[in-house]
């Protein structure tokens, strides 16, 4: 734990496990609800001074943190691969992405502009200022254990907020390393506080009900996000929710099916399929299905599954055995209901895979709405392909989900591209583009995928109040 500038523990701990080997890496402090209360008190004490520092001062600290994160890139990436499992090259990319938020918000801190509004009265002036909301309570998931933290901390700190963070139980080591880098960058005591815990519920309860917390920012599953938003509602706290997804990936008949299949394979198997923006329903026009499937299968066949520390590994382990069971259940349900298991379809537990949570990258064809995978977020390396015939129906099929995070479209036709962009009910749309994300761009979902945005100017507004001054002169 890191509370009021001090690292500590009261003796209780929980183990952090390597998902590639099942081995314990380290034991970390196991915080309770009381620790969350102490951390919030520290953040509340630190808020008045921190929120009154200049944007230039906060920007300088964030720039320093950015520099330190890049200097420690290799070490942080190795830690990520150890506790989360992704291949080292992907972990290095994530550290870069995570550091980008520190730099982008260091720059943006200086652009929290107000406005002056003309009044209808000659003796009145209006001035609008934006001020930090106060103490922020943040909860993050394990799948992107560095960038999901900086995507919250950087704008919150830039705005002048103080923060208490509970990271995912599976990946506290990255969080601890980030906090030690931020401490080294010069963030004052109490401004950032960390409670690592194996028991999230009581900590979530404190975050959502404590009077000093003015804002809850959560990234994780829709079920937990809904629960936290419900807890926070009677207390009228501001909430940001970055939740689950069920991304459609549409390949229109005019698209190059080989090019589309290469893109679909990259984004589907990103982070072993454990990304909220991974395609979950891949709609391919029937005319293109054969070249699309054969390209995907050929690419998947070249993906080495193993420990992320080994050079050449493209697919790391799933985070835990529960995730493995979900893959097995979704594949057997689809197969029983008539899906074609084109490749993969099973757990891997022999030889180098013994002890880890490995699942063979899988391609399923002829998926139908009756199958669980059609509605339920997969969060693993299983690609679900749905052949379609009518171009006019496919947008309605894509929108037929309670989720609304990311969607992808492959087409060469400008009108199809524009209509798809405008009609898809998703917050992030990649048009012939499998990576529509950046610290400079607003990330977030509609419907059950969440509330609010992270990244970009929108991500800073989440931590700012609008204050109006009326001046009689
Ligand atoms: P999760 O089970 O909802 O957990 C997320 C975080 O919430 C973890 O820190 C977890 O702690 C904590 N938590 C769980 N129950 C809680 C409770 N009752 N009160 C307070 N905190 C609680 O989600 P996950 O499995 O870690 O992450 C995968 C999900 O995140 C997927 O649905 C994915 O789509 C979504 N995601 C969304 C985005 C986005 O930007 N939209 C980005 C990444 C991931 P423990 O670790 O101790 O359980």
Coordinates of C-alpha atoms and ligand atoms in Angstrom, one line a residue:
X1 CA 0.0 0.0 0.0
X2 CA 1.1 3.6 -0.5
X3 CA -0.8 6.0 1.7
X4 CA 0.2 9.6 2.4
X5 CA 3.6 9.2 0.9
X6 CA 4.5 6.0 2.8
X7 CA 4.8 2.4 1.7
X8 CA 3.4 0.0 4.2
X9 CA 1.4 -3.1 5.1
X10 CA -0.2 -4.3 8.3
X11 CA 1.2 -7.8 7.8
X12 CA -1.7 -9.3 5.7
X13 CA -0.7 -10.2 2.2
X14 CA -1.8 -12.0 -0.9
X15 CA 0.2 -13.8 -3.6
X16 CA 0.6 -12.5 -7.2
X17 CA 0.9 -15.4 -9.7
X18 CA 2.5 -15.8 -13.1
X19 CA -0.3 -17.0 -15.4
X20 CA 2.2 -18.7 -17.7
X21 CA 3.7 -21.0 -15.0
X22 CA 1.3 -20.9 -12.1
X23 CA 4.2 -19.8 -9.9
X24 CA 4.0 -17.2 -7.2
X25 CA 5.9 -14.1 -8.0
X26 CA 5.6 -12.1 -4.9
X27 CA 3.2 -11.4 -2.0
X28 CA 1.8 -7.9 -1.7
X29 CA -0.1 -6.0 1.0
X30 CA -3.8 -6.9 1.3
X31 CA -5.7 -3.7 2.1
X32 CA -9.0 -3.6 4.0
X33 CA -11.8 -1.1 4.0
X34 CA -10.1 0.7 6.8
X35 CA -7.0 1.3 4.6
X36 CA -9.3 2.7 1.9
X37 CA -10.7 5.2 4.5
X38 CA -7.1 6.1 5.5
X39 CA -6.1 6.6 1.9
X40 CA -9.2 8.8 1.2
X41 CA -8.4 10.9 4.3
X42 CA -4.8 11.4 3.0
X43 CA -6.1 12.4 -0.4
X44 CA -8.6 14.8 1.2
X45 CA -5.9 16.5 3.3
X46 CA -3.6 16.8 0.2
X47 CA -6.3 18.3 -2.1
X48 CA -6.4 22.0 -1.1
X49 CA -2.6 22.5 -1.7
X50 CA -2.4 20.3 -4.8
X51 CA -5.4 21.8 -6.5
X52 CA -3.9 25.3 -5.9
X53 CA -0.6 24.5 -7.6
X54 CA -0.2 26.0 -11.0
X55 CA -0.9 24.0 -14.1
X56 CA 2.8 24.6 -15.0
X57 CA 3.9 22.9 -11.8
X58 CA 1.7 19.9 -12.3
X59 CA 2.7 19.6 -15.9
X60 CA 6.4 19.6 -15.0
X61 CA 5.9 16.7 -12.6
X62 CA 3.9 14.7 -15.2
X63 CA 6.6 15.3 -17.7
X64 CA 9.2 14.0 -15.3
X65 CA 7.0 11.0 -14.6
X66 CA 6.8 10.4 -18.4
X67 CA 10.6 10.5 -18.7
X68 CA 11.0 8.1 -15.7
X69 CA 8.5 5.7 -17.2
X70 CA 10.4 5.6 -20.5
X71 CA 13.7 5.1 -18.6
X72 CA 12.1 2.2 -16.8
X73 CA 10.3 0.8 -19.9
X74 CA 12.1 -2.5 -20.0
X75 CA 11.7 -3.2 -16.3
X76 CA 8.1 -2.3 -16.2
X77 CA 7.4 -4.3 -19.3
X78 CA 9.1 -7.4 -17.8
X79 CA 7.0 -7.0 -14.7
X80 CA 3.9 -6.8 -16.8
X81 CA 4.7 -10.0 -18.7
X82 CA 5.4 -11.8 -15.5
X83 CA 2.2 -10.9 -13.7
X84 CA -0.2 -10.5 -16.7
X85 CA 1.3 -12.8 -19.3
X86 CA 1.4 -10.7 -22.5
X87 CA 4.4 -11.1 -24.8
X88 CA 7.2 -8.8 -23.9
X89 CA 7.0 -6.9 -27.2
X90 CA 3.3 -6.1 -26.5
X91 CA 4.2 -5.1 -22.9
X92 CA 6.8 -2.7 -24.2
X93 CA 4.2 -1.2 -26.5
X94 CA 1.8 -0.9 -23.6
X95 CA 4.3 1.0 -21.4
X96 CA 4.8 3.4 -24.3
X97 CA 1.1 3.9 -24.6
X98 CA 0.8 4.3 -20.8
X99 CA 3.6 6.9 -20.8
X100 CA 1.9 8.8 -23.7
X101 CA -1.0 9.8 -21.3
X102 CA 1.5 11.3 -18.8
X103 CA 3.0 13.5 -21.6
X104 CA -0.3 14.4 -23.3
X105 CA -1.9 15.5 -20.1
X106 CA 1.2 17.3 -19.0
X107 CA 0.7 19.4 -22.1
X108 CA -3.1 19.7 -21.7
X109 CA -2.9 20.8 -18.1
X110 CA -1.9 24.2 -19.4
X111 CA -4.9 24.5 -21.6
X112 CA -7.7 24.2 -19.0
X113 CA -9.2 27.5 -20.3
X114 CA -12.1 29.3 -19.0
X115 CA -14.5 31.6 -20.9
X116 CA -15.9 35.1 -20.6
X117 CA -19.6 35.4 -21.6
X118 CA -21.3 38.6 -22.6
X119 CA -24.3 39.4 -20.4
X120 CA -27.6 41.0 -21.5
X121 CA -27.0 43.5 -18.6
X122 CA -24.6 46.3 -19.1
X123 CA -23.5 46.1 -15.5
X124 CA -22.8 42.4 -15.4
X125 CA -19.9 40.1 -16.5
X126 CA -19.9 36.3 -16.6
X127 CA -16.8 34.3 -16.1
X128 CA -16.5 30.5 -16.3
X129 CA -13.6 28.6 -14.7
X130 CA -12.9 24.9 -14.5
X131 CA -11.7 23.5 -11.2
X132 CA -10.6 20.1 -10.0
X133 CA -13.6 18.0 -8.8
X134 CA -11.8 16.8 -5.6
X135 CA -10.8 13.4 -4.4
X136 CA -11.0 10.7 -7.1
X137 CA -11.4 7.0 -6.4
X138 CA -10.2 4.8 -9.2
X139 CA -10.5 1.1 -9.9
X140 CA -8.6 -0.6 -12.8
X141 CA -8.5 -4.0 -14.5
X142 CA -5.7 -6.4 -15.1
X143 CA -5.7 -6.6 -18.9
X144 CA -3.8 -3.3 -19.5
X145 CA -2.2 -2.9 -16.1
X146 CA -0.1 0.2 -16.9
X147 CA -2.1 2.2 -19.4
X148 CA -5.5 1.8 -17.6
X149 CA -3.8 3.4 -14.6
X150 CA -2.1 6.3 -16.4
X151 CA -5.2 7.0 -18.5
X152 CA -6.9 7.9 -15.2
X153 CA -4.1 9.3 -13.1
X154 CA -2.6 11.6 -15.7
X155 CA -5.8 13.7 -16.4
X156 CA -6.8 13.6 -12.7
X157 CA -3.5 15.0 -11.6
X158 CA -3.4 17.5 -14.5
X159 CA -6.8 18.8 -13.4
X160 CA -5.5 19.2 -9.8
X161 CA -7.4 16.2 -8.2
X162 CA -6.0 13.8 -5.6
X163 CA -6.5 10.1 -6.1
X164 CA -6.9 6.8 -4.4
X165 CA -6.4 3.8 -6.7
X166 CA -7.3 0.1 -6.3
X167 CA -5.7 -1.8 -9.1
X168 CA -6.7 -5.3 -10.1
X169 CA -5.8 -8.1 -7.7
X170 CA -4.0 -10.0 -10.5
X171 CA -1.7 -7.2 -11.4
X172 CA -0.7 -5.0 -8.4
X173 CA 3.0 -5.1 -9.2
X174 CA 2.7 -2.8 -12.2
X175 CA 0.6 -0.4 -10.1
X176 CA 3.2 -0.4 -7.4
X177 CA 6.0 0.3 -9.8
X178 CA 4.0 3.2 -11.4
X179 CA 3.4 4.7 -8.0
X180 CA 7.1 4.6 -7.1
X181 CA 7.9 6.3 -10.4
X182 CA 5.3 9.0 -9.7
X183 CA 6.7 9.5 -6.2
X184 CA 10.2 9.8 -7.7
X185 CA 8.8 12.4 -10.1
X186 CA 7.9 14.6 -7.1
X187 CA 4.2 14.1 -6.5
X188 CA 3.6 15.3 -2.9
X189 CA 2.5 13.0 -0.1
X190 CA -1.2 12.2 -0.1
X191 CA -1.8 13.3 -3.7
X192 CA -1.7 9.7 -5.0
X193 CA -2.6 6.7 -2.8
X194 CA -2.6 3.0 -3.6
X195 CA -4.6 0.2 -1.9
X196 CA -3.8 -3.3 -3.2
X197 CA -6.3 -5.9 -2.2
X198 CA -7.6 -9.4 -2.7
X199 CA -11.1 -8.3 -1.5
X200 CA -12.4 -5.6 -3.8
X201 CA -16.0 -5.4 -2.6
X202 CA -15.5 -3.6 0.8
X203 CA -13.1 -1.2 -0.8
X204 CA -15.5 -0.4 -3.6
X205 CA -18.2 0.2 -1.0
X206 CA -16.0 2.7 0.8
X207 CA -15.1 4.5 -2.5
X208 CA -18.7 4.8 -3.6
X209 CA -20.2 6.0 -0.3
X210 CA -17.4 8.0 1.5
X211 CA -18.4 11.7 1.6
X212 CA -15.0 13.0 0.7
X213 CA -14.9 11.1 -2.7
X214 CA -16.3 13.3 -5.4
X215 CA -15.6 11.1 -8.4
X216 CA -15.5 7.4 -9.1
X217 CA -13.6 6.3 -12.2
X218 CA -13.8 2.6 -13.1
X219 CA -12.6 0.3 -15.8
X220 CA -13.7 -3.3 -15.8
X221 CA -16.7 -5.4 -16.5
X222 CA -20.2 -4.1 -17.1
X223 CA -21.6 -6.1 -14.2
X224 CA -19.2 -4.6 -11.6
X225 CA -19.5 -1.1 -13.2
X226 CA -23.2 -1.2 -12.9
X227 CA -23.0 -2.3 -9.3
X228 CA -20.6 0.6 -8.4
X229 CA -22.6 3.2 -10.3
X230 CA -25.7 2.0 -8.3
X231 CA -23.8 2.3 -5.0
X232 CA -22.6 5.8 -5.9
X233 CA -25.9 7.1 -7.2
X234 CA -27.6 8.0 -3.9
X235 CA -24.4 10.0 -3.0
X236 CA -24.6 11.9 -6.3
X237 CA -21.0 11.2 -7.1
X238 CA -19.7 11.8 -10.6
X239 CA -18.9 8.5 -12.3
X240 CA -16.9 7.4 -15.4
X241 CA -17.4 3.9 -16.5
X242 CA -15.2 2.1 -19.1
X243 CA -16.9 -1.2 -19.4
X244 CA -17.1 -4.4 -21.5
X245 CA -17.6 -4.7 -25.2
X246 CA -18.8 -6.9 -28.0
X247 CA -17.2 -5.4 -31.1
X248 CA -18.6 -6.2 -34.5
X249 CA -16.1 -6.4 -37.4
X250 CA -17.8 -6.0 -40.8
X251 CA -16.1 -7.1 -44.0
X252 CA -18.2 -5.7 -46.9
X253 CA -18.1 -7.5 -50.3
X254 CA -16.1 -4.7 -51.9
X255 CA -13.2 -5.0 -49.3
X256 CA -10.0 -7.0 -50.0
X257 CA -10.8 -10.1 -47.8
X258 CA -7.1 -11.0 -47.4
X259 CA -6.2 -7.5 -46.1
X260 CA -9.3 -7.5 -43.9
X261 CA -8.5 -11.0 -42.5
X262 CA -4.9 -9.8 -41.6
X263 CA -6.4 -6.9 -39.7
X264 CA -9.1 -9.0 -38.0
X265 CA -6.4 -11.5 -36.9
X266 CA -4.2 -8.8 -35.4
X267 CA -7.0 -7.1 -33.4
X268 CA -8.8 -10.3 -32.4
X269 CA -5.8 -12.0 -30.9
X270 CA -4.4 -8.8 -29.4
X271 CA -3.4 -9.5 -25.8
X272 CA -4.6 -13.1 -26.2
X273 CA -8.1 -11.7 -27.1
X274 CA -8.2 -10.0 -23.7
X275 CA -9.0 -6.4 -24.8
X276 CA -12.3 -4.6 -24.5
X277 CA -12.0 -3.6 -28.2
X278 CA -11.3 -7.1 -29.6
X279 CA -13.9 -8.1 -32.2
X280 CA -16.4 -10.5 -30.9
X281 CA -18.6 -10.9 -34.0
X282 CA -16.8 -11.0 -37.3
X283 CA -19.4 -10.5 -40.1
X284 CA -18.0 -11.5 -43.5
X285 CA -19.9 -11.2 -46.7
X286 CA -20.5 -14.7 -48.1
X287 CA -18.7 -14.0 -51.3
X288 CA -15.5 -13.3 -49.3
X289 CA -15.8 -16.0 -46.7
X290 CA -13.3 -18.5 -48.2
X291 CA -10.3 -16.2 -48.7
X292 CA -11.1 -14.5 -45.4
X293 CA -11.2 -17.7 -43.3
X294 CA -8.2 -19.3 -45.0
X295 CA -6.1 -16.2 -44.5
X296 CA -7.1 -16.0 -40.8
X297 CA -6.4 -19.7 -40.3
X298 CA -3.0 -19.5 -42.0
X299 CA -2.0 -16.4 -39.8
X300 CA -3.3 -18.1 -36.6
X301 CA -1.3 -21.2 -37.4
X302 CA 1.8 -19.2 -37.3
X303 CA 1.1 -17.8 -33.9
X304 CA 3.3 -19.3 -31.2
X305 CA 1.5 -19.8 -27.9
X306 CA 3.7 -19.7 -24.8
X307 CA 5.3 -17.8 -22.1
X308 CA 5.4 -14.1 -23.0
X309 CA 9.1 -13.9 -21.9
X310 CA 10.1 -16.3 -24.7
X311 CA 11.1 -14.6 -28.0
X312 CA 8.7 -15.4 -30.7
X313 CA 5.6 -15.8 -28.5
X314 CA 2.6 -14.2 -30.1
X315 CA -0.1 -15.5 -27.8
X316 CA 0.4 -15.5 -24.0
X317 CA -1.6 -17.2 -21.3
X318 CA -5.1 -16.2 -20.3
X319 CA -5.2 -14.5 -16.9
X320 CA -6.6 -17.4 -14.9
X321 CA -8.3 -20.7 -15.0
X322 CA -11.8 -19.1 -14.9
X323 CA -11.0 -17.4 -18.2
X324 CA -9.9 -20.8 -19.6
X325 CA -13.1 -22.4 -18.5
X326 CA -15.1 -19.6 -20.3
X327 CA -13.3 -20.3 -23.6
X328 CA -14.0 -24.1 -23.3
X329 CA -17.7 -23.3 -22.5
X330 CA -18.2 -20.9 -25.3
X331 CA -16.5 -23.2 -27.9
X332 CA -18.4 -26.3 -26.8
X333 CA -21.7 -24.4 -26.8
X334 CA -21.1 -23.0 -30.3
X335 CA -19.9 -26.4 -31.6
X336 CA -23.0 -28.2 -30.1
X337 CA -25.2 -25.6 -31.9
X338 CA -23.6 -26.2 -35.3
X339 CA -20.5 -23.9 -35.5
X340 CA -17.6 -25.1 -37.5
X341 CA -14.4 -25.3 -35.4
X342 CA -11.9 -24.5 -38.1
X343 CA -8.8 -24.5 -35.9
X344 CA -7.9 -24.6 -32.3
X345 CA -10.8 -25.1 -29.9
X346 CA -9.0 -26.5 -26.8
X347 CA -6.8 -25.8 -23.8
X348 CA -3.1 -26.5 -24.0
X349 CA -1.5 -28.1 -21.0
X350 CA 1.3 -30.3 -22.3
X351 CA 5.1 -29.6 -22.2
X352 CA 5.9 -25.9 -22.0
X353 CA 2.2 -25.2 -21.5
X354 CA 1.9 -27.2 -18.2
X355 CA 1.0 -25.1 -15.2
X356 CA -0.2 -22.1 -17.3
X357 CA -3.6 -21.0 -18.6
X358 CA -3.1 -21.5 -22.3
X359 CA -5.8 -21.9 -24.9
X360 CA -5.1 -22.6 -28.6
X361 CA -6.0 -19.7 -30.9
X362 CA -9.4 -20.7 -32.3
X363 CA -11.4 -19.8 -35.4
X364 CA -15.1 -20.7 -35.4
X365 CA -17.2 -20.3 -38.6
X366 CA -21.0 -20.3 -39.1
X367 CA -21.8 -18.6 -35.8
X368 CA -25.5 -17.8 -35.2
X369 CA -27.3 -15.6 -32.7
X370 CA -28.4 -18.8 -30.8
X371 CA -24.8 -19.3 -29.5
X372 CA -23.5 -17.8 -26.3
X373 CA -20.5 -16.3 -28.0
X374 CA -22.8 -14.1 -30.2
X375 CA -24.0 -12.2 -27.1
X376 CA -21.4 -12.8 -24.3
X377 CA -18.1 -11.0 -24.2
X378 CA -15.4 -13.7 -25.0
X379 CA -12.2 -12.0 -23.7
X380 CA -10.0 -14.7 -25.1
X381 CA -8.4 -16.1 -28.3
X382 CA -11.6 -17.3 -30.1
X383 CA -12.6 -15.6 -33.3
X384 CA -16.3 -16.0 -34.2
X385 CA -17.2 -15.6 -37.9
X386 CA -20.7 -14.9 -39.1
X387 CA -21.3 -15.1 -42.9
X388 CA -23.8 -12.5 -44.1
X389 CA -25.7 -12.1 -47.4
X390 CA -27.4 -8.7 -47.3
X391 CA -25.3 -5.6 -47.0
X392 CA -28.4 -3.7 -45.8
X393 CA -29.0 -6.0 -42.9
X394 CA -25.5 -6.1 -41.5
X395 CA -25.5 -2.8 -39.6
X396 CA -28.7 -3.8 -37.8
X397 CA -27.1 -7.1 -36.9
X398 CA -24.0 -5.3 -35.7
X399 CA -26.1 -2.9 -33.5
X400 CA -28.1 -5.8 -32.0
X401 CA -26.1 -5.9 -28.8
X402 CA -26.4 -4.2 -25.4
X403 CA -22.7 -3.2 -25.8
X404 CA -21.4 -0.1 -27.7
X405 CA -17.7 0.2 -27.3
X406 CA -15.7 -0.5 -30.6
X407 CA -16.7 -1.5 -34.1
X408 CA -14.7 -2.1 -37.3
X409 CA -15.6 -1.8 -40.9
X410 CA -13.6 -2.9 -44.0
X411 CA -14.8 -1.4 -47.3
X412 CA -13.3 0.5 -50.2
X413 CA -16.5 2.5 -50.8
X414 CA -16.7 6.0 -49.3
X415 CA -20.5 6.0 -49.0
X416 CA -20.5 2.6 -47.2
X417 CA -17.7 3.8 -44.9
X418 CA -19.5 7.0 -44.0
X419 CA -22.9 5.3 -43.5
X420 CA -21.4 2.7 -41.3
X421 CA -19.5 5.3 -39.2
X422 CA -22.7 7.3 -38.7
X423 CA -25.1 4.4 -38.1
X424 CA -23.1 2.1 -35.9
X425 CA -24.0 2.6 -32.2
X426 CA -20.5 2.4 -30.9
X427 CA -18.1 4.9 -29.3
X428 CA -15.0 3.9 -31.3
X429 CA -15.2 3.0 -35.0
X430 CA -12.2 1.8 -37.0
X431 CA -12.8 2.2 -40.8
X432 CA -10.1 0.0 -42.5
X433 CA -8.3 0.7 -39.2
X434 CA -7.6 -1.8 -36.4
X435 CA -6.0 0.6 -34.0
X436 CA -8.2 3.7 -33.5
X437 CA -6.7 4.5 -30.1
X438 CA -4.3 7.2 -28.9
X439 CA -3.8 9.4 -25.8
X440 CA -5.0 12.3 -27.9
X441 CA -8.3 10.6 -29.0
X442 CA -11.5 10.1 -26.8
X443 CA -11.9 6.4 -25.8
X444 CA -15.2 5.1 -24.4
X445 CA -18.5 3.4 -25.1
X446 CA -22.2 3.8 -25.5
X447 CA -25.0 1.7 -23.9
X448 CA -23.7 -1.0 -21.6
X449 CA -20.1 -0.2 -22.5
X450 CA -20.1 2.8 -20.2
X451 CA -20.3 6.5 -19.3
X452 CA -17.8 9.2 -20.2
X453 CA -14.5 9.1 -22.1
X454 CA -10.8 8.7 -21.4
X455 CA -8.0 10.3 -23.3
X456 CA -8.2 13.5 -25.2
X457 CA -9.8 16.8 -23.9
X458 CA -12.9 14.8 -23.0
X459 CA -10.8 12.7 -20.6
X460 CA -9.7 15.9 -18.7
X461 CA -13.3 17.3 -18.5
X462 CA -14.2 14.2 -16.5
X463 CA -12.1 15.6 -13.6
X464 CA -13.3 19.2 -13.8
X465 CA -16.2 21.1 -12.4
X466 CA -17.6 24.1 -14.2
X467 CA -17.9 27.2 -12.1
X468 CA -19.7 30.3 -13.1
X469 CA -19.0 33.8 -11.7
X470 CA -21.5 36.6 -12.2
X471 CA -19.9 40.0 -11.5
X472 CA -21.9 43.1 -11.0
X473 CA -19.7 46.0 -12.0
Ligands
LIG1 P1 -13.8 -6.8 -13.3 O1 -13.9 -8.1 -12.7 O2 -15.0 -5.9 -13.4 O3 -12.7 -6.1 -12.4 C1 -12.2 -4.7 -12.6 C2 -11.7 -4.2 -11.3 O4 -12.8 -4.0 -10.4 C3 -10.7 -5.0 -10.6 O5 -9.8 -4.1 -9.9 C4 -11.5 -5.7 -9.6 O6 -10.8 -6.2 -8.5 C5 -12.5 -4.7 -9.2 N1 -13.8 -5.2 -8.6 C6 -14.4 -6.4 -8.9 N2 -15.5 -6.4 -8.1 C7 -15.6 -5.3 -7.4 C8 -16.5 -4.7 -6.4 N3 -17.6 -5.4 -6.0 N4 -16.2 -3.5 -5.9 C9 -15.2 -2.9 -6.3 N5 -14.2 -3.3 -7.2 C10 -14.5 -4.5 -7.7 O7 -13.1 -6.7 -14.7 P2 -11.8 -7.5 -15.2 O8 -12.1 -8.9 -15.4 O9 -10.6 -7.1 -14.3 O10 -11.5 -6.8 -16.6 C11 -12.1 -7.2 -17.8 C12 -13.3 -6.3 -18.2 O11 -12.8 -5.0 -18.3 C13 -13.8 -6.7 -19.5 O12 -15.2 -6.7 -19.5 C14 -13.3 -5.6 -20.4 O13 -14.1 -5.4 -21.6 C15 -13.3 -4.4 -19.5 N6 -12.4 -3.4 -19.9 C16 -12.9 -2.3 -20.4 C17 -12.0 -1.3 -20.9 C18 -12.6 0.0 -21.5 O14 -11.8 0.9 -21.6 N7 -13.8 0.1 -21.8 C19 -10.6 -1.5 -20.8 C20 -10.1 -2.6 -20.3 C21 -11.0 -3.6 -19.8 P3 -10.2 -7.7 -8.5 O15 -9.1 -7.7 -9.5 O16 -9.8 -7.9 -7.1 O17 -11.3 -8.6 -8.9

